[in-house]
Every structure is written in structure tokens, then in C-alpha cells.
Short mmCIF file of C-alpha atoms in Angstrom, two decimals:
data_model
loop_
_atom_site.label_atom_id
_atom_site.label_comp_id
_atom_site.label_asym_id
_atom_site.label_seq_id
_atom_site.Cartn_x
_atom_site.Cartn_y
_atom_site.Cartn_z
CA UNK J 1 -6.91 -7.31 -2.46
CA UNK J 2 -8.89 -4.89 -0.06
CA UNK J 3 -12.20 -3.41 -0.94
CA UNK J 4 -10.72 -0.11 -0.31
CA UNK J 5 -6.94 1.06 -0.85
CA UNK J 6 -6.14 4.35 1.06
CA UNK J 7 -2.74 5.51 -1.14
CA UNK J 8 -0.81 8.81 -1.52
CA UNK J 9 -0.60 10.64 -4.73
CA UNK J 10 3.30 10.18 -4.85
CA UNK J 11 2.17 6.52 -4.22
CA UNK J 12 -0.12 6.52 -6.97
CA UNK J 13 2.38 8.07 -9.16
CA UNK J 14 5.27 5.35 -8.63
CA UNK J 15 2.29 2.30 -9.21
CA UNK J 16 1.31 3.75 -12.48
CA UNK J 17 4.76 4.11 -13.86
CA UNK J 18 5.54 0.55 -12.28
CA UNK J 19 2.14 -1.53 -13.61
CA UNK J 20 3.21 0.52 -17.40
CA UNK J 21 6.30 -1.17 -17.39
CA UNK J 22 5.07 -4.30 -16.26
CA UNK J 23 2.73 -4.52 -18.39
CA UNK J 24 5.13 -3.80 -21.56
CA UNK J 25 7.05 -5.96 -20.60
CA UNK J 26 4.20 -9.06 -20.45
CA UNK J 27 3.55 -7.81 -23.73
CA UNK J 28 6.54 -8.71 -25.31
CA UNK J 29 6.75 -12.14 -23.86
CA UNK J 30 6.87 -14.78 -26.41
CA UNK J 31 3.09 -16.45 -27.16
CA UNK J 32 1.79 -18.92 -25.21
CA UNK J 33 3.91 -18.14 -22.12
CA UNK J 34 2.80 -18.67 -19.11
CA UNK J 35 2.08 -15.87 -16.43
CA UNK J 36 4.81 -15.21 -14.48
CA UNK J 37 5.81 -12.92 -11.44
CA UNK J 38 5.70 -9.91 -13.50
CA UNK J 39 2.22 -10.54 -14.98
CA UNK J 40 0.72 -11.24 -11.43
CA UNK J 41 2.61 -8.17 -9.75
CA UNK J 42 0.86 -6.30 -13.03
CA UNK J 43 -2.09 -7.52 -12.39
CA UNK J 44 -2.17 -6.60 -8.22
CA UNK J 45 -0.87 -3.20 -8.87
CA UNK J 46 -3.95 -2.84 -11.42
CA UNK J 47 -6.00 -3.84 -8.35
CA UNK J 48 -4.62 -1.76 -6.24
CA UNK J 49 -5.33 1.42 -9.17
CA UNK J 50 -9.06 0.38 -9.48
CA UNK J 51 -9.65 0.47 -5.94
CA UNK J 52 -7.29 3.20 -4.68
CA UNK J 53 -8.74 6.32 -3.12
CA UNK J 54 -5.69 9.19 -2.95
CA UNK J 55 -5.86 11.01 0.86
CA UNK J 56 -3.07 13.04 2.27
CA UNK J 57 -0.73 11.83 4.37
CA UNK J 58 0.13 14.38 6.41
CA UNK J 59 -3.78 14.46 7.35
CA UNK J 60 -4.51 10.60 7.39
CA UNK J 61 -7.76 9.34 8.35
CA UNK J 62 -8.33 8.10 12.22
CA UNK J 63 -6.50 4.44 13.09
CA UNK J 64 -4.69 4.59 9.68
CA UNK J 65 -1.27 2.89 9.10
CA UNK J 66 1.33 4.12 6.58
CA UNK J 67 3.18 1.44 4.49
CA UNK J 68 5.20 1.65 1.70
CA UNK J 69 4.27 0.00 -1.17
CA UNK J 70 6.89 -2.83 -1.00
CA UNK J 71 5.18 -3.33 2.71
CA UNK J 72 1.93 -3.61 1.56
CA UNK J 73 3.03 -6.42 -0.94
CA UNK J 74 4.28 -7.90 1.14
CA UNK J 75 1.53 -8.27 3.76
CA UNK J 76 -1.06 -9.01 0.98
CA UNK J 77 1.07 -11.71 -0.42
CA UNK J 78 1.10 -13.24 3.17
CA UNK J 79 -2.07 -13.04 3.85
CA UNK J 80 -3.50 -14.54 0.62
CA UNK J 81 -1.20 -17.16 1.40
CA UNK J 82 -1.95 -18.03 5.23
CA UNK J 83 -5.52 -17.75 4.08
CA UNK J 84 -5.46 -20.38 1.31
CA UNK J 85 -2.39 -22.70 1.85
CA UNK J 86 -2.24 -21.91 5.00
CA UNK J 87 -5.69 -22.98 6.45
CA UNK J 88 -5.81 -26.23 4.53
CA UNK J 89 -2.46 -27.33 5.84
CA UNK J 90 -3.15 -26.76 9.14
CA UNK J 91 -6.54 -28.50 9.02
CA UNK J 92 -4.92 -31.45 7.20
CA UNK J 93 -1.99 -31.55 10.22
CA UNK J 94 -5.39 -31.27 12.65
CA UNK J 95 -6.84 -34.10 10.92
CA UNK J 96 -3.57 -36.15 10.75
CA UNK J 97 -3.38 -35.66 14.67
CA UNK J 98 -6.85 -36.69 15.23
CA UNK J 99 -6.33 -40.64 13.45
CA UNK J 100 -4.04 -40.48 16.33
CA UNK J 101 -6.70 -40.74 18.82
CA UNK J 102 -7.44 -40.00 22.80
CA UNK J 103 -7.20 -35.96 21.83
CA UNK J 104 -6.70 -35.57 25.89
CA UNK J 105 -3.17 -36.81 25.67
CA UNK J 106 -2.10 -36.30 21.72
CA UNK J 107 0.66 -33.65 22.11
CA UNK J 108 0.77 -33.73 18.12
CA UNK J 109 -3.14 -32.29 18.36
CA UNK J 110 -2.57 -29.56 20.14
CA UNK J 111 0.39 -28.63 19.09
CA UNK J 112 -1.37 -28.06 15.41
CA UNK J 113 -4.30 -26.74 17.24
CA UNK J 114 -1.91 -23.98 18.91
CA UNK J 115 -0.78 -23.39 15.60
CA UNK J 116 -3.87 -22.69 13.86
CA UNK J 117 -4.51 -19.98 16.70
CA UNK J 118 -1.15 -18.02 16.40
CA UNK J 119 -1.95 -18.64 12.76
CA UNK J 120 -5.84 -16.85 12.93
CA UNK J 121 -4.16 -14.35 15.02
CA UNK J 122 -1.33 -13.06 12.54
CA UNK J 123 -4.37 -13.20 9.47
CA UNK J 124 -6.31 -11.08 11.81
CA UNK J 125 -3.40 -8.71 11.98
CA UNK J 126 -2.44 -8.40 8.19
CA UNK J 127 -6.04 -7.69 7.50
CA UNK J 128 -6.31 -4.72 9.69
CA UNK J 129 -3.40 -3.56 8.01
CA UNK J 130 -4.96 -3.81 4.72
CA UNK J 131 -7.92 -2.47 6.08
CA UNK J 132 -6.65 0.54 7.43
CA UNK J 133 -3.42 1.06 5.57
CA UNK J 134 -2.26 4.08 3.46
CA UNK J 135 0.41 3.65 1.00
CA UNK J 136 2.83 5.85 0.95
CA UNK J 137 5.65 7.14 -0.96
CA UNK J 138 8.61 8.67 0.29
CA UNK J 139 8.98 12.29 -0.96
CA UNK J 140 11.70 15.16 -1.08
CA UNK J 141 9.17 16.59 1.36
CA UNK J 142 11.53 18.89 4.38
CA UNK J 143 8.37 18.39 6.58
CA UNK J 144 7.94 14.84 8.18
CA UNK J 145 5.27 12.67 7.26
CA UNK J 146 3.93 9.14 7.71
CA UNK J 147 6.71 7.09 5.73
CA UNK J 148 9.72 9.67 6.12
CA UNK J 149 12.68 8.66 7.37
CA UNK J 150 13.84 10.92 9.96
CA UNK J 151 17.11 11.80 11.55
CA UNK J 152 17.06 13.02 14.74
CA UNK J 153 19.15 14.76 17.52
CA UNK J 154 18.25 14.55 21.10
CA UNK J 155 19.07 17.00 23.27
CA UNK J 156 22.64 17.22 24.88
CA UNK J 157 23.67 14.00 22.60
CA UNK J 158 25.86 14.64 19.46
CA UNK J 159 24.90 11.09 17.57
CA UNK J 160 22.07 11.25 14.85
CA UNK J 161 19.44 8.60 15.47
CA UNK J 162 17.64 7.67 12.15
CA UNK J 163 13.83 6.42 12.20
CA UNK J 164 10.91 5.18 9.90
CA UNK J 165 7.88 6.53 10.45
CA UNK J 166 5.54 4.03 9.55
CA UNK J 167 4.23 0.52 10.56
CA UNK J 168 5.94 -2.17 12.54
CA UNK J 169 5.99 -4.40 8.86
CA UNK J 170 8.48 -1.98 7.66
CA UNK J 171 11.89 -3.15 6.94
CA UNK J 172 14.79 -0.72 6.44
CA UNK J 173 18.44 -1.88 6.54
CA UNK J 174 19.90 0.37 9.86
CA UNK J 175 16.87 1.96 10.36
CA UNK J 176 14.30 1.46 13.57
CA UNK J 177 10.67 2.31 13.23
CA UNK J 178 8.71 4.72 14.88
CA UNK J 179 4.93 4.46 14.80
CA UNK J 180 3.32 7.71 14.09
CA UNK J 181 0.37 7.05 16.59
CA UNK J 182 3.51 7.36 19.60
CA UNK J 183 4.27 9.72 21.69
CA UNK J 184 7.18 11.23 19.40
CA UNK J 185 5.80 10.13 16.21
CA UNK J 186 2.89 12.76 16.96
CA UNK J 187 5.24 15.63 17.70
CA UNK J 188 6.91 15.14 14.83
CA UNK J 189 4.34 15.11 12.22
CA UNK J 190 3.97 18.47 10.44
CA UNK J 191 7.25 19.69 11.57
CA UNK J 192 10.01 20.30 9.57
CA UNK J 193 14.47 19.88 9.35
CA UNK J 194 15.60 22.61 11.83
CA UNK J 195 12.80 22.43 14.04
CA UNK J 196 12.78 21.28 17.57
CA UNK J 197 9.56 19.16 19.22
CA UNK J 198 9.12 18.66 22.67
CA UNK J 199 7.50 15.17 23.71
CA UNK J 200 6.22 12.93 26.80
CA UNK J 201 7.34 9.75 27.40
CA UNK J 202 5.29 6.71 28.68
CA UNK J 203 7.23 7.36 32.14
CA UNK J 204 6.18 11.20 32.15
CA UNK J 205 9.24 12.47 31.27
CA UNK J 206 9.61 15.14 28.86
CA UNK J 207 12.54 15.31 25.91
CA UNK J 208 13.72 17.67 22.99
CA UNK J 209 14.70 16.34 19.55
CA UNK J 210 15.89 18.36 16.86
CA UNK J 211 14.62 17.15 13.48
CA UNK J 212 17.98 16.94 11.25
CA UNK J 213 16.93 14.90 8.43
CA UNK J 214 13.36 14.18 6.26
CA UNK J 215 13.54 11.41 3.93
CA UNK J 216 17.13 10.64 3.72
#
């Protein structure tokens, strides 16, 4: 787990009432049994309690990423895994190429060697999540916030478009995500259902959304 966990005190809230249960339920498992996914999910939401440091989310530190707590999870889980499993079998498939020999024409070699970059690069990338993530929780909030879901009207169009605010390692069944370091995702911070924001596109145009929906 990260040194540091930037987290929300709705986060907080939902992880405390999730490790209790946890744990009671560990506790009534029979003796002698063996930790299972409950015990180790008890014991990284623990972690995550020790070394969690509540911050507002509607005033998040600079270069900060929301995530919601199953997001965060799930990037730890993947990184402790790409940085353990991971690494050794790619060195053993390096190694296994190598016996192989004459590395200038052993399309096995660098095809594991082109792994083990892509591979560096995506650990790289979950650790600056962890690193600079807040967890968040959604709330009944009416003002948008990192990790709101937000329905949106755009000027002149009837249809309702709904959006995550939050990190690219977000998944949400019918619903795209908007990072709250764009354009948009910076007008819309702060504001709240009813209003409308004005924003600049990439291309210099400039468009009017009416916020319909927080959180729902």
C-alpha cells in the first residue's frame, strides 16, 4: 500500500463500516481456517485507515486523481501483482529466450523484452495513481465534485449525456469519464444542478452545458 492515502471523509466513512464487517465476519470463521479474500481485503482496508489523511475533494491538492474506492483496489491489486509475479515471469521468459542464443535474430527475446517495457510502463502508471490519488465517495452532494456522476445538457441538444468525473481507471456501466483536470471537468467543479458553465475546447471553441444531474 502507499506511504500516504489522500481519502474523503465520506470515503473514510464507507471503509470503516466495510473493514467492521469484514472483520466480524473473519471472526466467526471456524479455527484454523485459512485467510481468505475477506481477511486480506480486511486487512488492506486497515492499511488504507492507518495511513489515510482526509482532504476535501472539492479543494484537492495539485496533480491529484479521484478514484473510488473499488478503483483504487483495483489498481493496488494490479500493481502488487505486476510487481511480484509479474517481474519474475517476465525475467524467466527473458531468460528462456536467451538459451536460445544469437539475441540479434531471436524474435522470442525481444518480443519478452518489449514486454517487460510496456510492462515497467503500466507499473509506472498505477503508482502515480497511488501516489497521487484521492479516494472518493460519491455523495448526495447537488454541487459536482471529483467522483460525481454528472448529467449534462448541451446547449441546443435535448439528450442528457451522463459522465464520471474521475480517473481514466474508472469503470461505470453506460457511463464515459471525464477527467477533472479537462477543459469541462474544471468548469464544472463547484457548480451545482441548474447551473450553466461555459467552457473552451482544445480547438478554441466555446460551449454551454447545463448541469442536470449530481451523483445519479
Amino acid at each position: 500500500m502507499a506511504e500516504s492515502v489522500l481519502l474523503s471523509q465520506a470515503a473514510r466513512d464507507r471503509i470503516v463500516a466495510e473493514h467492521q464487517e469484514l472483520v466480524a465476519k473473519v471472526a466467526s470463521a471456524p479455527a484454523g481456517t485459512e485467510p481468505d479474500d475477506d481477511a486480506v481485503r480486511a486487512a488492506r482496508l486497515a492499511d488504507i485507515l492507518e495511513n489515510g489523511t482526509v482532504v476535501d475533494p472539492a479543494d484537492p491538492p495539485q496533480d491529484s486523481v479521484p478514484l473510488s474506492l473499488e478503483a483504487y483496489e483495483r489498481i493496488y491489486i494490479e500493481h502488487l501483482d505486476l510487481t511480484t509475479r509479474g517481474k519474475i515471469d517476465i525475467a524467466r521468459k527473458i531468460e528462456t529466450a536467451r538459451e536460445l542464443g544469437d539475441l540479434s535474430e531471436n524474435g522470442d527475446y525481444h518480443a519478452a523484452k518489449e514486454e517487460q517495457g510496456k510492462m515497467a510502463g503500466r507499473i509506472n502508471h498505477l503508482a502515480n495513481l497511488l501516489g497521487n490519488g484521492i479516494i472518493t465517495e460519491s455523495t448526495s452532494s447537488t454541487t459536482v465534485q471529483a467522483g460525481a456522476v454528472v448529467g449534462l445538457r448541451y446547449e441546443g441538444d435535448t439528450d442528457v449525456e451522463r459522465y464520471l468525473l474521475g480517473s481514466i481507471e474508472e469503470r461505470v456501466e453506460g457511463v464515459e469519464v471525464m477527467s477533472p483536470g479537462s477543459a469541462l471537468g474544471q468548469a464544472l467543479v463547484g457548480h451545482a444542478v441548474g447551473d450553466t458553465v461555459e467552457y473552451e475546447t482544445p480547438t478554441g471553441a466555446k460551449l454551454k452545458v447545463e448541469i442536470v444531474s449530481v451523483g445519479g
